[in-house]
Coordinates of C-alpha atoms in Angstrom, one line a residue:
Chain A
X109 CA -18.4 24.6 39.9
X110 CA -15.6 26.7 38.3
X111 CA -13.4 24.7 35.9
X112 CA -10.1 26.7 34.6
X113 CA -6.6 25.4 32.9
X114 CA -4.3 28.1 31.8
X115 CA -4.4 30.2 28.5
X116 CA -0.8 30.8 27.0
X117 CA 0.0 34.2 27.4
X118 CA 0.3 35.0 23.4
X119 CA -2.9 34.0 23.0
X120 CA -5.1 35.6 26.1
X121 CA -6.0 38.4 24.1
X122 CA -8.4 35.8 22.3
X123 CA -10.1 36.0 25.5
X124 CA -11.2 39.5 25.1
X125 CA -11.1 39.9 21.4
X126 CA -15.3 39.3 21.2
X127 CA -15.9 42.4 23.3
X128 CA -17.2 40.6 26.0
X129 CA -18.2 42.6 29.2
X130 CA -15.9 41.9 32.1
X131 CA -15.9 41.9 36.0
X132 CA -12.5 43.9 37.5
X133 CA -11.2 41.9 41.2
X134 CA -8.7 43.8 43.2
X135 CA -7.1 43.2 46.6
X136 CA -4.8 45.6 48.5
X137 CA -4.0 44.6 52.3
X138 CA -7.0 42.2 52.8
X139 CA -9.5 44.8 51.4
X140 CA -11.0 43.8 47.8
X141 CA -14.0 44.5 45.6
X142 CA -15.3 44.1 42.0
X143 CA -16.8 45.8 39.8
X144 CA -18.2 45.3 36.3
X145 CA -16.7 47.2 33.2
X146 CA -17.5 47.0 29.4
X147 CA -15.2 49.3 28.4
X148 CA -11.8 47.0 28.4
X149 CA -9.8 45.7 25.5
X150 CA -6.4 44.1 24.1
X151 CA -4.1 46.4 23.7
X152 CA -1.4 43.9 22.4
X153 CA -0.2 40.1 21.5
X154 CA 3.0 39.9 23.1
X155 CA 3.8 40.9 25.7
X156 CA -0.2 40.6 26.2
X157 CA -1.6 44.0 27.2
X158 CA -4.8 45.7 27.8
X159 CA -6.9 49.1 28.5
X160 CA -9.8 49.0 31.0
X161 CA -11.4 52.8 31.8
X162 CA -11.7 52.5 35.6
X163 CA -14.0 55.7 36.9
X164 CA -11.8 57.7 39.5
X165 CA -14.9 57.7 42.0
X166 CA -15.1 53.8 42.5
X167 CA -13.3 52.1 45.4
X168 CA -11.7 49.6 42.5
X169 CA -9.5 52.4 41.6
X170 CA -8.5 53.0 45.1
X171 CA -7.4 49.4 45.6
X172 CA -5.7 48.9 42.1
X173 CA -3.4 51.9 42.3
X174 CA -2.8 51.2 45.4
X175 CA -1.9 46.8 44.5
X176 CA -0.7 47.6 40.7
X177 CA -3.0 44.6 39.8
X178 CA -6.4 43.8 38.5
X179 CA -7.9 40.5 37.7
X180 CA -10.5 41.0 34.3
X181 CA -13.1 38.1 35.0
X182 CA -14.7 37.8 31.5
X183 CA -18.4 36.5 33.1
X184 CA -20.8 33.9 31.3
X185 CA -25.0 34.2 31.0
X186 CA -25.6 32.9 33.9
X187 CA -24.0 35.3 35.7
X188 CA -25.6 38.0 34.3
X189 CA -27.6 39.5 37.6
X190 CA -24.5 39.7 39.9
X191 CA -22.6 41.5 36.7
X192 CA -25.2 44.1 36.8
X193 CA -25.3 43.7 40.9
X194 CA -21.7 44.8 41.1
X195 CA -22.5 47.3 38.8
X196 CA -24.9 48.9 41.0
X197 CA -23.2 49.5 43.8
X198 CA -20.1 50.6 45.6
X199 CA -18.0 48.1 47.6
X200 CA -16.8 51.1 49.8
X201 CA -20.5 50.2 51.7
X202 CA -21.2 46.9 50.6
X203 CA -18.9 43.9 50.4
X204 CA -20.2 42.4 47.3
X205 CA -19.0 39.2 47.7
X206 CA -20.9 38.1 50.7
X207 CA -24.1 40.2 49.5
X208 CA -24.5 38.5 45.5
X209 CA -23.2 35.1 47.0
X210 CA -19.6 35.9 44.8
X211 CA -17.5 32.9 45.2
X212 CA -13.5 33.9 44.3
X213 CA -10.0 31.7 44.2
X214 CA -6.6 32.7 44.4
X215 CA -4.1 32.3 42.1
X216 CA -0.4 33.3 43.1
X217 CA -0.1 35.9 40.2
X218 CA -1.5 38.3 41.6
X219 CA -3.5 39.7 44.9
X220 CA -6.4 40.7 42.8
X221 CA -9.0 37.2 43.7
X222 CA -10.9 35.5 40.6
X223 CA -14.5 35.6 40.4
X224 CA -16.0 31.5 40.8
X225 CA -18.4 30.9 37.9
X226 CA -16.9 33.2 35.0
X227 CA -15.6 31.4 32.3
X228 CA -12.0 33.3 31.8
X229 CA -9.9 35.5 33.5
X230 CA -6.6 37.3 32.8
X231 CA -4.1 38.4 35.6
X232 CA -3.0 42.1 35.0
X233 CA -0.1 44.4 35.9
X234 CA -0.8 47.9 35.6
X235 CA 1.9 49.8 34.1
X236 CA 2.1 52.7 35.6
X237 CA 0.4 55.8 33.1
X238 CA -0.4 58.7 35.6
X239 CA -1.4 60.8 32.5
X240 CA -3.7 58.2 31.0
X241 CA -4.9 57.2 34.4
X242 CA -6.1 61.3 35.2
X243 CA -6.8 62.2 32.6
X244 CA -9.1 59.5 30.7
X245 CA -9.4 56.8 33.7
X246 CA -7.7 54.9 31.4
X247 CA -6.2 52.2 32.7
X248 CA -2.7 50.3 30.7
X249 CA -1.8 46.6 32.3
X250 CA 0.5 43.8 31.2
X251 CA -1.3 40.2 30.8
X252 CA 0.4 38.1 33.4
X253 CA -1.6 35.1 33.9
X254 CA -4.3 33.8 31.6
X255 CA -6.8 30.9 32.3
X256 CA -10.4 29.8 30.7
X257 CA -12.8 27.4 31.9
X258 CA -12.0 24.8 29.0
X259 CA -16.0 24.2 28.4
X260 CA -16.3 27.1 26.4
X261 CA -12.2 28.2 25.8
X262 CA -9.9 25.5 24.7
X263 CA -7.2 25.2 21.9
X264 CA -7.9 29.0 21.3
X265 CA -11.3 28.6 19.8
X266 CA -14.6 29.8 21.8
X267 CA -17.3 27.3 21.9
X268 CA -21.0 27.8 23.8
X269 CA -22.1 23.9 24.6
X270 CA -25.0 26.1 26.4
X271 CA -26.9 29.0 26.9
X272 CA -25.6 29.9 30.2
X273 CA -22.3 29.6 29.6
X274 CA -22.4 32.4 26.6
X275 CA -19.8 35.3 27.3
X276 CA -22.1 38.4 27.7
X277 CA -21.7 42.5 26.1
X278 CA -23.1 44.9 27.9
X279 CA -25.8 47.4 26.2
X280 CA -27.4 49.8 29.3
X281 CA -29.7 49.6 31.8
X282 CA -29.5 46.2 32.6
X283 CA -29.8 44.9 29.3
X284 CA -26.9 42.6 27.8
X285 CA -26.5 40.6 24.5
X286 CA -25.4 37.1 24.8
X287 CA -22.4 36.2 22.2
X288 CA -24.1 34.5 19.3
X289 CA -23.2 32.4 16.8
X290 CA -19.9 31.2 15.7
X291 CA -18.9 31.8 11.7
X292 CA -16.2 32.0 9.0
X293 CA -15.8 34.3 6.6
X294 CA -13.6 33.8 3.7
X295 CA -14.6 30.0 2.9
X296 CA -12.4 29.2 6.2
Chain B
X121 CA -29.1 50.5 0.4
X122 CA -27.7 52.3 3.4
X123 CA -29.8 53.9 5.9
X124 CA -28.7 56.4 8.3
X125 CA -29.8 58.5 11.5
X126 CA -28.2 60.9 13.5
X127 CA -27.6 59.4 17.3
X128 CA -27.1 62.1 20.1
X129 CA -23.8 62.2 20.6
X130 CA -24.2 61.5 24.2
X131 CA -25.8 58.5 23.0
X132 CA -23.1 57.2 20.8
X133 CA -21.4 55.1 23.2
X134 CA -24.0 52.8 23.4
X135 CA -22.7 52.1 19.3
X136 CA -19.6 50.8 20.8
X137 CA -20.5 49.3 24.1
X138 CA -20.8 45.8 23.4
X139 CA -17.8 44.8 21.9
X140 CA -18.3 44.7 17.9
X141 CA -15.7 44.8 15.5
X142 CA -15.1 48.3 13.4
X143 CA -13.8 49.3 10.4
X144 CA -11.6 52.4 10.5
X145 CA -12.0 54.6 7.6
X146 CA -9.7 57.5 7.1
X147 CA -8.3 59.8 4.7
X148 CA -6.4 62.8 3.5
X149 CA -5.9 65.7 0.8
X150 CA -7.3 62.9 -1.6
X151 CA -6.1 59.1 -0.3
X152 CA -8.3 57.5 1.6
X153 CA -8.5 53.6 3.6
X154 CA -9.8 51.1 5.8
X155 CA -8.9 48.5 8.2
X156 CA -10.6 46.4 10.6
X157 CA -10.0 46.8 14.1
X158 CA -11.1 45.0 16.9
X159 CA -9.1 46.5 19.6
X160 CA -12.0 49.6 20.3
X161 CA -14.1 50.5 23.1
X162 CA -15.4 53.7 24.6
X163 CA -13.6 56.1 27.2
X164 CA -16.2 58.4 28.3
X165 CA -19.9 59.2 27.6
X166 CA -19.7 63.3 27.5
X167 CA -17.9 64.8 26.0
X168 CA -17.8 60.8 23.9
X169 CA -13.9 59.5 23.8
X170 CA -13.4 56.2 22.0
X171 CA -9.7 54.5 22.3
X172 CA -8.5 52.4 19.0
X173 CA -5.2 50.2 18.4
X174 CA -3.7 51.5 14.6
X175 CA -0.8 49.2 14.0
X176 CA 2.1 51.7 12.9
X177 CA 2.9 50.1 10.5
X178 CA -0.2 50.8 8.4
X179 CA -1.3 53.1 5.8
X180 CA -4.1 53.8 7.9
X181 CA -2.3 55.3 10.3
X182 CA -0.3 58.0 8.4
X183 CA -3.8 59.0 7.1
X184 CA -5.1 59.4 10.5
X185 CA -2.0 60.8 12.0
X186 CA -1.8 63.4 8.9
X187 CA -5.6 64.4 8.9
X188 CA -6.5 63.5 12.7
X189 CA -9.8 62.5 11.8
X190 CA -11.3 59.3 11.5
X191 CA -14.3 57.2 11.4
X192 CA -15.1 54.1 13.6
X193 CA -17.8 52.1 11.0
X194 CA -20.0 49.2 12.9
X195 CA -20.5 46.7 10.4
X196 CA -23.2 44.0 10.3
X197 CA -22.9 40.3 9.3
X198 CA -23.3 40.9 5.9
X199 CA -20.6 42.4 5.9
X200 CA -18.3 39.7 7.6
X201 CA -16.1 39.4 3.8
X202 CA -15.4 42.3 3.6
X203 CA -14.3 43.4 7.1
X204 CA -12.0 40.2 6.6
X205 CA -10.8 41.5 3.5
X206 CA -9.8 44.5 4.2
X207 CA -7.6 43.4 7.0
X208 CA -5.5 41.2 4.9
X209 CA -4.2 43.6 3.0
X210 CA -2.5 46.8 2.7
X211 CA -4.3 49.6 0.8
X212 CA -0.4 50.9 -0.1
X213 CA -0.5 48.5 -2.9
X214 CA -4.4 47.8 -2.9
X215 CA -7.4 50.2 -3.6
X216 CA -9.5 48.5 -1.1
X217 CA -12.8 50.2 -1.7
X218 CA -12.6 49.1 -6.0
X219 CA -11.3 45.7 -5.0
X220 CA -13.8 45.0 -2.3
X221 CA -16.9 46.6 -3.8
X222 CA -16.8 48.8 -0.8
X223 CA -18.7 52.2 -1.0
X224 CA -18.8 54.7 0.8
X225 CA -20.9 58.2 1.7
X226 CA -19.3 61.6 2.9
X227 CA -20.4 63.5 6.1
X228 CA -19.2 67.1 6.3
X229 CA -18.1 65.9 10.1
X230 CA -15.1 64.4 8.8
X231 CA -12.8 64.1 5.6
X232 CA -13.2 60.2 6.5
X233 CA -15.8 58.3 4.6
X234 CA -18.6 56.2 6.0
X235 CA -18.8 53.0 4.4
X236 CA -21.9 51.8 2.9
X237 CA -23.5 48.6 4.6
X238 CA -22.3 49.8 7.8
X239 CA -25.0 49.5 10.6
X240 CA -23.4 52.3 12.6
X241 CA -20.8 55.3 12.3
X242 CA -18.5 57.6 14.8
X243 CA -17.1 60.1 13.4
X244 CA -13.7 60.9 15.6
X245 CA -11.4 63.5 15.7
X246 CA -7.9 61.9 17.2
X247 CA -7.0 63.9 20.7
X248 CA -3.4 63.8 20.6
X249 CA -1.3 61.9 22.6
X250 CA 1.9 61.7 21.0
X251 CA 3.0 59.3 23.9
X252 CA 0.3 56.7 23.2
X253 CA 0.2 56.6 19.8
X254 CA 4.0 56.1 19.9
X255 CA 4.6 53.2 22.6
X256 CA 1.0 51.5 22.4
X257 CA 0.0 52.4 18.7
X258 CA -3.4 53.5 20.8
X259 CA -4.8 56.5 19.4
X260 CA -7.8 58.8 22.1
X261 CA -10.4 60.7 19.9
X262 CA -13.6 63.1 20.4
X263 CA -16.4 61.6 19.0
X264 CA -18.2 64.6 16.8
X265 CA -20.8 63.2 14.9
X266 CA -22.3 59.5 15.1
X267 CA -25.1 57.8 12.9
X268 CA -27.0 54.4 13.1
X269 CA -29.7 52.6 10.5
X270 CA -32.4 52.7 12.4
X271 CA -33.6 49.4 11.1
X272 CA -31.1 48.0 13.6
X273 CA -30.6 51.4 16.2
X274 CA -33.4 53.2 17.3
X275 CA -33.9 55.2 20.5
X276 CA -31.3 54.1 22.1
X277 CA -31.3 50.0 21.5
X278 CA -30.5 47.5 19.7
X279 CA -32.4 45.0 17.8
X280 CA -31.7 43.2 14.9
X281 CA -34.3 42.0 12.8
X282 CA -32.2 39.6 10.5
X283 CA -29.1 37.7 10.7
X284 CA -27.6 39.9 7.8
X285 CA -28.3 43.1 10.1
X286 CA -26.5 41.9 13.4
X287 CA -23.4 43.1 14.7
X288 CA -20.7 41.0 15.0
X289 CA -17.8 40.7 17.1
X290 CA -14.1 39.2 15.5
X291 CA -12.5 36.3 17.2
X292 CA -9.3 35.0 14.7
X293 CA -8.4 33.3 11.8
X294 CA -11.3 34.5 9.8
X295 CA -13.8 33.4 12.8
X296 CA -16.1 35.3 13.7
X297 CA -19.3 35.3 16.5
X298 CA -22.7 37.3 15.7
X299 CA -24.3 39.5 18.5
X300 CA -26.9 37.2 19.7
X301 CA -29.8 37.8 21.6
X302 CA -30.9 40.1 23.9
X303 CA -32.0 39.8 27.1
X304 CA -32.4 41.8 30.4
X305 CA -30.8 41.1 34.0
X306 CA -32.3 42.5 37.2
X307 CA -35.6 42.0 36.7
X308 CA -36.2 44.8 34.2

């Protein structure tokens, strides 16, 4: 069951703040993959932006320059095996939805399909960088549609009512750390 | 008491990869900072690139921009005052490290200072990209020296054998959530 209302757009970068390690959808012409990528962040409140490093090898990279688009999926625990699944291989042989049973919807934002069973997901624009995108793999998008699975994101605050449906970060070699505990600092 | 190890630099993304917050230290002929940032991740494991968000509007970033060093701190829960602290407030009017209790070591990587009670430190040496820094405040370095306390970094991994000792990952308004546990996905 995937649950998901929409996140304002000034406050999606709350969905990626945490450092959470994300999944990367993209369509182009009825093809699509995804892929799994740690290295993304907010880039800016408003408009909403954000950086993803998208290796130049993978067949994601074919399909987003090609579509301009990208859906970051932000994944929960249970999840966890079909994160490091997609991570493992390349859609250019496989088609990873049908092999790691990877459910998607459609929203009309964009091509780019979100991934059933992650808990938030942010609609993204490239805009276009060639320098950054040569050079680094660095990727620069515009946040054009926000939503969270209101479980564990709702009125801007993250909560975990289980185990399972903790954002993940990514360490290596298969290994992840589940987002802990919540706190305030400053007597908030 | 701060403890620090050297980390292969090739290693040193795995300091970064899951998302915690940093503190960015930086100074120059004499002035010094530091300012939280959240908005950091890796951009490529050899030679190591990080990416970082410096607001231009900050003292910070005439430091970096002046000296083109800085260093990317990692710091644990302990800590969480502090890194709150020291992003409320500009070090233009305020000597962060007196009014904070903030101390801090010298490498002879970098003119930037580690700061004590860190859990982790990249030394960086900014790559510049005039065009970045300038429309997305986003700021490409080297990474050309990195330590970890090997209480809480050691060959490679983390592990955190107190609350006080995790990393910890900033969400807003003074909220914070703590690197939680770790676990492996594919069977390993």
């Amino acid at each position: 069951m995937t649950m998901r209302q929409p996140v304002e757009l000034e406050k999606s970068y709350l969905l990626l703040n945490h450092g959470p390690v994300t999944l990367v959808s993209a369509a182009q012409g009825g093809r699509r993959n995804v892929m799994a990528a740690a290295w993304a962040m907010s880039l800016d409140f408003s408009p909403p932006k954000v950086a993803v490093v998208i290796d130049g090898r993978t067949w994601s990279r074919e399909l987003i320059e090609a579509s301009g688009e990208f859906v970051l999926n932000i994944p929960c625990r249970a999840m966890a095996e079909q994160v490091l699944a997609v991570g493992s291989c390349t859609g250019r042989e496989v088609d990873k939805f049908a092999n790691f049973a990877i459910g998607t919807s459609a929203e009309a934002v964009t091509q780019a399909p979100l991934i059933d069973g992650c808990v938030a997901w942010l609609a993204c624009r490239v805009i276009p960088e060639a320098h950054n995108q040569r050079r680094y793999d660095l990727f620069i998008a515009e946040v054009v549609g926000a939503w969270a699975d209101p479980r564990v994101f709702a009125e801007g605050r993250w909560r975990f009512p289980s185990d399972d449906l903790r954002t993940i970060h990514y360490l290596a070699g298969g290994n992840f750390l589940a987002s802990g505990d919540a706190f305030a600092a400053g007597g908030q």
